[in-house]
Short mmCIF file of C-alpha atoms and ligand atoms in Angstrom, two decimals:
data_model
loop_
_atom_site.label_atom_id
_atom_site.label_comp_id
_atom_site.label_asym_id
_atom_site.label_seq_id
_atom_site.Cartn_x
_atom_site.Cartn_y
_atom_site.Cartn_z
CA MET A 251 12.44 -28.61 2.42
CA THR A 252 12.71 -26.57 5.61
CA SER A 253 10.18 -24.18 6.98
CA THR A 254 10.27 -21.69 9.81
CA THR A 255 7.83 -19.29 11.33
CA THR A 256 8.87 -15.76 12.19
CA ASP A 257 6.26 -15.36 14.90
CA ASP A 258 6.00 -17.50 18.04
CA ARG A 259 2.57 -17.14 18.47
CA ALA A 260 -1.70 -22.25 1.20
CA THR A 261 -4.14 -27.01 -2.76
CA VAL A 262 -4.55 -24.64 -5.27
CA THR A 263 -5.90 -24.62 -8.76
CA SER A 264 -7.71 -20.36 -11.10
CA VAL A 265 -5.40 -17.50 -11.38
CA GLN A 266 -7.31 -14.45 -12.47
CA LEU A 267 -5.20 -12.36 -14.79
CA THR A 268 -5.68 -9.48 -17.11
CA GLN A 269 -5.75 -10.93 -20.64
CA GLY A 270 -2.42 -11.46 -22.30
CA THR A 271 -0.40 -11.75 -19.13
CA GLU A 272 1.51 -14.60 -17.59
CA ALA A 273 0.26 -16.22 -14.40
CA PRO A 274 2.29 -15.75 -11.22
CA SER A 275 2.64 -19.23 -9.82
CA VAL A 276 2.94 -21.02 -6.51
CA SER A 277 6.25 -22.85 -6.24
CA ASP A 278 6.24 -26.59 -5.58
CA ARG A 279 8.02 -25.83 -2.30
CA VAL A 280 5.20 -23.62 -1.05
CA ARG A 281 2.54 -25.98 -2.40
CA ARG A 282 4.12 -28.90 -0.54
CA PHE A 283 4.48 -26.96 2.69
CA LEU A 284 0.81 -25.97 2.60
CA ALA A 285 -0.30 -29.51 1.79
CA GLU A 286 1.91 -31.34 4.28
CA THR A 287 2.02 -28.98 7.27
CA PRO A 288 -0.85 -26.57 6.82
CA PRO A 289 -0.57 -23.76 9.38
CA PRO A 290 -3.65 -22.07 10.80
CA THR A 291 -5.02 -19.40 8.47
CA PRO A 292 -4.53 -16.65 7.62
CA CYS A 293 -0.79 -16.95 7.08
CA LEU A 294 1.85 -15.64 4.73
CA VAL A 295 4.26 -18.13 3.18
CA ILE A 296 7.49 -16.74 1.77
CA ASP A 297 9.55 -18.76 -0.70
CA LEU A 298 13.17 -17.87 0.03
CA GLU A 299 14.35 -19.23 -3.33
CA THR A 300 12.09 -16.70 -5.07
CA VAL A 301 13.60 -13.95 -2.91
CA ARG A 302 17.08 -15.05 -4.00
CA ARG A 303 16.02 -15.24 -7.67
CA ARG A 304 14.54 -11.75 -7.58
CA PHE A 305 17.67 -10.38 -5.91
CA ALA A 306 19.69 -11.94 -8.74
CA GLU A 307 17.33 -10.40 -11.32
CA VAL A 308 17.66 -6.91 -9.82
CA SER A 309 21.46 -7.38 -9.68
CA SER A 310 21.70 -8.41 -13.29
CA ALA A 311 19.38 -5.58 -14.40
CA LEU A 312 21.67 -3.03 -12.71
CA PRO A 313 25.02 -4.71 -11.97
CA GLU A 314 26.76 -1.40 -11.34
CA ALA A 315 24.43 -0.50 -8.44
CA GLY A 316 24.74 -1.40 -4.77
CA ILE A 317 21.49 -3.09 -3.76
CA TYR A 318 19.99 -1.99 -0.42
CA TYR A 319 16.94 -4.14 0.34
CA ALA A 320 14.16 -1.99 1.87
CA VAL A 321 13.50 -4.00 5.03
CA LYS A 322 10.07 -2.42 5.54
CA ALA A 323 8.71 -4.43 2.59
CA ASN A 324 9.12 -7.66 4.53
CA PRO A 325 11.17 -7.79 7.73
CA ALA A 326 11.05 -11.58 8.22
CA PRO A 327 14.44 -12.46 9.76
CA GLU A 328 14.82 -15.34 7.30
CA VAL A 329 14.46 -12.95 4.35
CA VAL A 330 17.06 -10.56 5.79
CA ARG A 331 19.41 -13.48 6.54
CA ALA A 332 19.06 -14.96 3.04
CA LEU A 333 19.78 -11.59 1.43
CA ALA A 334 22.71 -10.79 3.76
CA ALA A 335 24.26 -14.15 2.80
CA LEU A 336 24.11 -13.05 -0.85
CA GLY A 337 25.99 -9.83 -0.08
CA CYS A 338 22.93 -7.58 -0.22
CA SER A 339 22.95 -4.28 1.69
CA PHE A 340 19.98 -2.85 3.61
CA ASP A 341 17.79 0.25 3.69
CA VAL A 342 16.36 0.69 7.18
CA ALA A 343 13.92 3.15 8.74
CA SER A 344 14.35 2.63 12.50
CA PRO A 345 16.66 1.32 15.23
CA ALA A 346 14.66 -1.93 15.36
CA GLU A 347 15.36 -2.56 11.68
CA ILE A 348 19.07 -1.90 12.32
CA ASP A 349 19.09 -4.45 15.14
CA LEU A 350 17.30 -6.96 12.92
CA CYS A 351 19.82 -6.59 10.08
CA LEU A 352 22.81 -6.83 12.40
CA ALA A 353 21.34 -9.90 14.12
CA GLU A 354 20.83 -11.59 10.76
CA GLY A 355 24.41 -11.15 9.58
CA ALA A 356 24.55 -7.72 7.92
CA ALA A 357 27.68 -5.63 8.51
CA PRO A 358 27.01 -2.10 9.82
CA GLU A 359 28.68 -0.55 6.78
CA THR A 360 26.07 -2.20 4.54
CA ILE A 361 23.21 -0.41 6.27
CA SER A 362 21.72 2.88 5.07
CA TYR A 363 19.37 4.71 7.42
CA SER A 364 17.18 6.12 4.65
CA ASN A 365 14.33 7.53 6.70
CA PRO A 366 14.68 11.34 6.85
CA ILE A 367 12.30 11.46 9.84
CA LYS A 368 14.28 10.43 12.91
CA LYS A 369 14.87 11.55 16.49
CA ALA A 370 18.28 12.63 17.72
CA ALA A 371 18.31 9.58 19.99
CA GLN A 372 17.63 7.28 17.04
CA VAL A 373 20.55 8.79 15.12
CA ALA A 374 22.80 8.34 18.15
CA TYR A 375 21.68 4.71 18.48
CA ALA A 376 22.34 4.00 14.81
CA TYR A 377 25.80 5.58 15.02
CA ALA A 378 26.64 3.57 18.15
CA ARG A 379 25.73 0.41 16.24
CA GLY A 380 28.14 1.36 13.45
CA VAL A 381 25.77 2.82 10.84
CA ARG A 382 27.54 5.52 8.81
CA MET A 383 25.12 6.28 5.97
CA TYR A 384 22.02 8.44 6.39
CA ALA A 385 19.38 10.20 4.28
CA CYS A 386 18.07 13.60 5.29
CA ASP A 387 15.85 16.32 3.88
CA SER A 388 15.88 19.06 6.55
CA GLU A 389 18.20 21.35 8.46
CA ALA A 390 17.09 19.94 11.81
CA ASP A 391 17.91 16.36 10.82
CA LEU A 392 21.24 17.47 9.32
CA ASP A 393 22.14 19.12 12.63
CA ASN A 394 21.25 15.90 14.45
CA LEU A 395 23.46 13.93 12.06
CA ALA A 396 26.38 16.32 12.59
CA ALA A 397 25.94 16.10 16.36
CA HIS A 398 25.23 12.39 16.76
CA ALA A 399 26.71 10.71 13.67
CA PRO A 400 29.85 12.79 13.08
CA GLY A 401 31.70 12.27 9.83
CA SER A 402 28.96 10.06 8.36
CA SER A 403 27.91 9.99 4.70
CA VAL A 404 24.75 11.90 3.94
CA PHE A 405 22.27 11.66 1.08
CA CYS A 406 19.84 14.50 0.69
CA ARG A 407 16.46 13.54 -0.71
CA THR A 408 14.99 15.68 -3.45
CA LEU A 409 11.30 16.14 -4.14
CA LEU A 410 10.06 14.91 -7.47
CA ARG A 411 6.90 15.37 -9.39
CA ASP A 412 6.52 11.58 -9.46
CA LYS A 413 4.42 10.06 -12.19
CA GLY A 414 3.65 6.54 -13.33
CA SER A 415 3.69 4.82 -9.97
CA ILE A 416 0.78 3.18 -8.17
CA TYR A 417 1.94 4.69 -4.87
CA PRO A 418 3.34 8.22 -5.35
CA PHE A 419 5.05 9.66 -2.26
CA GLY A 420 3.73 13.19 -2.66
CA ARG A 421 5.52 15.86 -0.60
CA LYS A 422 6.14 14.01 2.66
CA PHE A 423 9.80 13.25 1.89
CA GLY A 424 12.45 15.34 0.20
CA CYS A 425 12.89 19.05 -0.31
CA GLU A 426 13.14 21.27 -3.35
CA PRO A 427 16.36 20.85 -5.39
CA GLU A 428 17.77 24.30 -4.46
CA MET A 429 17.42 23.37 -0.79
CA VAL A 430 19.19 20.04 -1.45
CA VAL A 431 22.14 22.05 -2.79
CA GLU A 432 22.25 24.19 0.35
CA LEU A 433 21.86 21.23 2.74
CA LEU A 434 24.65 19.24 1.08
CA ALA A 435 26.95 22.28 1.09
CA ARG A 436 26.15 22.73 4.78
CA ALA A 437 26.79 19.04 5.43
CA VAL A 438 30.40 19.58 4.32
CA GLU A 439 30.73 22.61 6.63
CA LEU A 440 29.44 20.43 9.48
CA GLY A 441 32.14 17.82 8.86
CA LEU A 442 29.86 15.28 7.20
CA ASP A 443 30.55 13.50 3.93
CA ALA A 444 28.11 14.94 1.36
CA SER A 445 27.68 11.72 -0.54
CA GLY A 446 24.89 12.52 -2.95
CA VAL A 447 21.25 12.92 -3.84
CA SER A 448 18.47 10.42 -3.23
CA PHE A 449 14.89 10.29 -4.48
CA HIS A 450 11.98 7.87 -4.72
CA VAL A 451 9.90 7.61 -7.87
CA GLY A 452 6.92 6.12 -6.01
CA SER A 453 6.32 2.45 -5.32
CA GLN A 454 5.25 0.01 -8.06
CA GLN A 455 6.61 2.29 -10.77
CA LEU A 456 5.28 0.85 -14.02
CA ASP A 457 7.24 3.15 -16.34
CA PRO A 458 10.90 2.14 -16.81
CA ALA A 459 11.60 5.79 -17.76
CA GLY A 460 10.14 6.89 -14.40
CA TRP A 461 13.64 7.58 -13.00
CA ASP A 462 14.63 10.00 -15.82
CA SER A 463 13.52 13.24 -14.20
CA GLY A 464 14.97 12.34 -10.78
CA ILE A 465 18.31 11.48 -12.37
CA ALA A 466 18.28 14.76 -14.36
CA THR A 467 17.47 16.72 -11.19
CA ALA A 468 20.24 14.95 -9.26
CA ALA A 469 22.74 15.82 -12.04
CA GLU A 470 21.73 19.49 -11.86
CA ILE A 471 22.22 19.46 -8.11
CA ALA A 472 25.63 17.78 -8.51
CA ALA A 473 26.67 20.42 -11.09
CA ALA A 474 25.59 23.29 -8.82
CA LEU A 475 27.62 21.82 -5.97
CA ARG A 476 30.65 21.21 -8.21
CA ASP A 477 30.65 24.94 -8.95
CA ARG A 478 30.93 25.43 -5.19
CA GLY A 479 33.78 22.98 -4.84
CA VAL A 480 31.74 20.03 -3.53
CA GLU A 481 32.01 16.82 -5.55
CA LEU A 482 29.17 14.33 -4.95
CA THR A 483 30.19 10.72 -5.40
CA SER A 484 26.94 8.75 -5.30
CA LEU A 485 23.33 8.67 -6.44
CA ASN A 486 20.63 6.82 -4.51
CA LEU A 487 17.85 5.72 -6.89
CA GLY A 488 15.46 4.71 -4.08
CA GLY A 489 12.78 2.05 -4.53
CA GLY A 490 10.01 1.72 -7.08
CA LEU A 491 10.99 -1.38 -9.06
CA PRO A 492 7.75 -3.34 -9.54
CA ALA A 493 6.40 -6.80 -8.80
CA SER A 494 3.83 -8.56 -11.00
CA TYR A 495 0.28 -8.85 -9.70
CA ARG A 496 -2.76 -9.61 -11.91
CA THR A 497 -0.97 -7.50 -14.49
CA GLN A 498 2.55 -8.46 -15.49
CA ALA A 499 5.09 -5.69 -14.79
CA PRO A 500 7.69 -4.79 -17.45
CA PRO A 501 10.90 -6.86 -17.17
CA LEU A 502 13.49 -5.54 -14.70
CA ALA A 503 16.08 -5.48 -17.52
CA GLU A 504 14.08 -2.66 -19.16
CA TYR A 505 14.40 -0.62 -15.98
CA GLY A 506 18.15 -1.24 -15.80
CA ALA A 507 18.63 -0.11 -19.42
CA ALA A 508 16.49 3.02 -18.95
CA ILE A 509 18.27 4.00 -15.72
CA ARG A 510 21.71 3.39 -17.23
CA ALA A 511 20.86 5.53 -20.28
CA ALA A 512 19.47 8.34 -18.10
CA VAL A 513 22.58 8.39 -15.89
CA ALA A 514 24.86 8.55 -18.96
CA ARG A 515 22.72 11.31 -20.51
CA SER A 516 22.50 13.46 -17.39
CA PHE A 517 25.86 12.91 -15.69
CA GLY A 518 28.14 12.43 -18.73
CA GLU A 519 31.72 11.94 -17.57
CA HIS A 520 30.85 12.63 -13.89
CA ARG A 521 29.22 9.23 -13.37
CA PRO A 522 28.23 8.67 -9.73
CA ARG A 523 28.29 5.36 -7.86
CA LEU A 524 24.74 4.01 -7.94
CA MET A 525 22.62 2.66 -5.10
CA ILE A 526 19.10 1.27 -5.37
CA GLU A 527 16.66 0.36 -2.56
CA PRO A 528 14.27 -2.29 -3.88
CA GLY A 529 11.62 -3.67 -1.52
CA ARG A 530 8.52 -4.82 -3.39
CA SER A 531 10.42 -6.12 -6.44
CA ILE A 532 12.46 -8.50 -4.27
CA VAL A 533 9.85 -9.98 -1.95
CA GLY A 534 6.46 -9.28 -3.57
CA GLU A 535 6.30 -12.33 -5.82
CA ALA A 536 7.78 -14.58 -3.12
CA GLY A 537 4.64 -14.51 -0.96
CA VAL A 538 1.43 -16.53 -0.91
CA LEU A 539 -1.19 -15.54 1.64
CA ARG A 540 -3.37 -18.50 2.51
CA SER A 541 -6.81 -17.51 3.76
CA GLU A 542 -10.03 -19.34 4.51
CA VAL A 543 -13.57 -18.45 3.49
CA VAL A 544 -15.57 -17.40 6.56
CA LEU A 545 -18.89 -16.78 4.85
CA VAL A 546 -20.46 -16.48 1.40
CA SER A 547 -23.63 -14.39 1.15
CA ARG A 548 -25.79 -12.22 -1.12
CA LYS A 549 -27.33 -8.85 -0.48
CA SER A 550 -30.65 -9.77 -2.14
CA TYR A 551 -32.31 -12.87 -3.66
CA ARG A 552 -31.91 -11.24 -7.12
CA ASP A 553 -28.17 -10.56 -6.80
CA ASP A 554 -25.73 -12.47 -9.00
CA THR A 555 -22.82 -11.07 -7.07
CA ARG A 556 -21.83 -13.00 -3.97
CA TRP A 557 -19.96 -11.46 -1.05
CA VAL A 558 -17.05 -13.67 -0.08
CA PHE A 559 -15.71 -12.90 3.38
CA LEU A 560 -12.19 -14.15 4.02
CA ASP A 561 -10.40 -14.56 7.34
CA VAL A 562 -7.92 -11.88 6.18
CA GLY A 563 -8.65 -8.32 5.12
CA LYS A 564 -7.19 -4.85 5.13
CA TYR A 565 -6.22 -4.95 8.80
CA GLY A 566 -4.73 -8.44 8.51
CA GLY A 567 -2.15 -7.17 6.02
CA LEU A 568 -3.95 -6.46 2.74
CA VAL A 569 -3.62 -2.71 3.20
CA GLU A 570 -2.53 -2.24 -0.40
CA THR A 571 -6.04 -3.11 -1.57
CA GLU A 572 -6.93 0.42 -0.37
CA GLY A 573 -8.45 2.18 -3.38
CA GLU A 574 -8.11 -1.25 -5.06
CA ALA A 575 -4.65 -0.06 -6.12
CA ILE A 576 -3.08 -3.51 -6.18
CA ALA A 577 -5.13 -6.38 -7.65
CA TYR A 578 -3.65 -9.61 -6.34
CA PRO A 579 -4.04 -12.87 -8.30
CA VAL A 580 -6.29 -15.30 -6.44
CA LEU A 581 -6.55 -19.10 -6.44
CA THR A 582 -9.06 -21.28 -4.60
CA SER A 583 -9.27 -24.90 -3.49
CA ARG A 584 -12.38 -25.27 -5.74
CA ASP A 585 -10.94 -23.94 -8.99
CA GLY A 586 -11.93 -25.70 -12.19
CA GLY A 587 -15.72 -25.42 -12.19
CA PRO A 588 -18.08 -22.61 -13.21
CA THR A 589 -17.43 -19.17 -11.66
CA GLY A 590 -19.42 -16.01 -10.92
CA PRO A 591 -18.72 -12.45 -9.83
CA VAL A 592 -17.80 -11.72 -6.22
CA VAL A 593 -17.03 -8.89 -3.87
CA LEU A 594 -14.10 -9.87 -1.66
CA ALA A 595 -14.10 -8.60 1.92
CA GLY A 596 -12.27 -9.07 5.20
CA PRO A 597 -13.56 -10.46 8.50
CA THR A 598 -13.55 -7.37 10.76
CA CYS A 599 -16.49 -5.26 11.88
CA ASP A 600 -15.21 -2.30 9.88
CA GLY A 601 -17.09 -0.98 6.86
CA ASP A 602 -13.82 -0.18 5.09
CA ASP A 603 -12.59 -3.75 5.34
CA VAL A 604 -13.58 -4.57 1.75
CA LEU A 605 -10.83 -5.72 -0.61
CA TYR A 606 -12.41 -5.52 -4.07
CA GLN A 607 -15.86 -4.34 -5.09
CA HIS A 608 -15.00 -2.42 -8.28
CA THR A 609 -12.23 -4.66 -9.61
CA HIS A 610 -13.82 -7.66 -11.31
CA TYR A 611 -13.12 -10.94 -9.56
CA GLU A 612 -14.86 -14.24 -10.32
CA LEU A 613 -14.67 -17.23 -8.01
CA PRO A 614 -16.14 -20.75 -8.20
CA LEU A 615 -19.91 -20.94 -7.70
CA ASP A 616 -19.51 -23.77 -5.19
CA LEU A 617 -17.04 -21.85 -3.00
CA ALA A 618 -18.13 -22.25 0.62
CA ALA A 619 -17.06 -21.55 4.20
CA GLY A 620 -13.89 -23.46 5.08
CA ASP A 621 -12.48 -23.44 1.52
CA HIS A 622 -9.05 -21.95 0.94
CA VAL A 623 -8.39 -18.80 -1.01
CA ASP A 624 -4.70 -18.22 -1.81
CA ILE A 625 -3.69 -14.67 -2.56
CA LEU A 626 -0.53 -14.51 -4.66
CA SER A 627 2.28 -11.95 -4.90
CA THR A 628 1.66 -10.92 -1.31
CA GLY A 629 5.27 -10.96 -0.06
CA ALA A 630 5.62 -7.16 0.19
CA TYR A 631 3.84 -4.71 2.47
CA THR A 632 1.47 -7.28 3.98
CA ALA A 633 2.79 -8.85 7.21
CA SER A 634 4.66 -5.61 7.96
CA TYR A 635 1.40 -3.65 7.61
CA SER A 636 -0.91 -5.96 9.52
CA SER A 637 -2.51 -4.51 12.64
CA VAL A 638 -1.46 -5.69 16.08
CA GLU A 639 -4.87 -6.97 17.10
CA PHE A 640 -7.73 -5.02 15.55
CA ASN A 641 -11.05 -6.60 16.56
CA GLY A 642 -9.10 -9.35 18.30
CA PHE A 643 -7.54 -10.71 15.12
CA GLU A 644 -3.86 -11.49 15.64
CA PRO A 645 -1.17 -10.14 13.30
CA LEU A 646 -0.45 -12.05 10.11
CA ARG A 647 2.03 -14.85 10.79
CA THR A 648 4.86 -15.45 8.33
CA TYR A 649 6.35 -18.85 7.46
CA CYS A 650 9.45 -19.05 5.30
CA VAL A 651 10.13 -22.13 3.18
CA ASP A 652 13.45 -23.06 1.71
CA GLY A 653 15.29 -25.98 0.12
CA ALA A 654 14.92 -28.03 -3.05
CA GLU A 655 11.74 -27.99 -5.19
C1 PLP B 885 13.47 5.40 1.23
C2 PLP B 885 12.81 4.22 0.62
N1 PLP B 885 13.54 3.40 -0.16
C3 PLP B 885 13.01 2.29 -0.71
C4 PLP B 885 11.69 1.94 -0.50
C5 PLP B 885 11.17 0.68 -1.12
O1 PLP B 885 10.32 0.96 -2.17
P1 PLP B 885 9.76 -0.19 -3.12
O2 PLP B 885 9.12 -1.21 -2.27
O3 PLP B 885 8.85 0.53 -4.05
O4 PLP B 885 10.95 -0.77 -3.85
C6 PLP B 885 10.88 2.78 0.28
C7 PLP B 885 9.45 2.43 0.47
O5 PLP B 885 8.71 3.04 1.19
C8 PLP B 885 11.46 3.94 0.87
O6 PLP B 885 10.74 4.75 1.65
#
């Protein structure tokens, strides 16, 4: 087994699951790493073999699609390197993510700059580094692309009324379909390659049919452009494929079948090349966040509910507990004995730094300061969201483990 840390500066026994679901597990590799070379807590441990397995699962669910890993989900260089070695492509949102992908072995033609919000200088930088695929949703960005990334392929992002996801994107990205038609027609006039439509159904999309309306909208846009002599070649299905947390997500194969059927229904004989940009579904289940109990307390002598304060909270990377949207499975070093209800909270002096007070969690009654609490399925949107140094707490460190079980 090899392990590396991505920043120069998790023994486990109860998974709490909604009834009828299968427990996410800690691989032997991660278990051994945490037992033999325990790093200071809190820390995120990524199992690279799980990353590879999930990449293979997404590929086999949708073999006809190019897979562009959304680097923002987890930018650990080891993750990017492992995926590049498997022939994965990359969805990036900034020059720094481009540099990271190139440094870890990605070819520039496998990189899609999918953030529609970018400065002219950032476009120019991306183009200079060889990136030739961009998403846009505005005239101003299109003009920047024509000026600073001449001849590049452009996706225009359409707005959707997204339903079924835990994290809908609202109206920040994309524009109305009739504007997409105009922007793509204009892209051709500006000498760009009008490649196709992109959309995002919202992250952690729990409905495999959640892509249907975006695919139908994209087909209408493609038909309107065909009437104007512009033939779109591709369709970018964005992110949204789920990971399993306390609740098991539907199998990825169901998503592949639903997407394939929707493309056939909506596009008929004009089938586009497909691209998908999974983030969470590839790295989410690969992560275990090892934390330590700082303090266990009660708010009154009559309270059954204990407050368990961990050395990681919202600002240390568990941002997706906001609104208690994601309920992570939790294991402790004292599992096995009697348990009681807890509120889980982070270590900072911020009143919002509470992880779960409405979602029911039970932890061992003898849990005490110094015990470990391992938070599972934390590979996505944790380390990349952790604050730089709020209240003096350093950013979440990532360790990647690899090799035989
Ligand atoms: C353009 C784009 N593609 C893909 C993703 C990844 O989404 P997910 O993690 O739900 O797969 C995101 C997430 O923010 C995104 O903005």
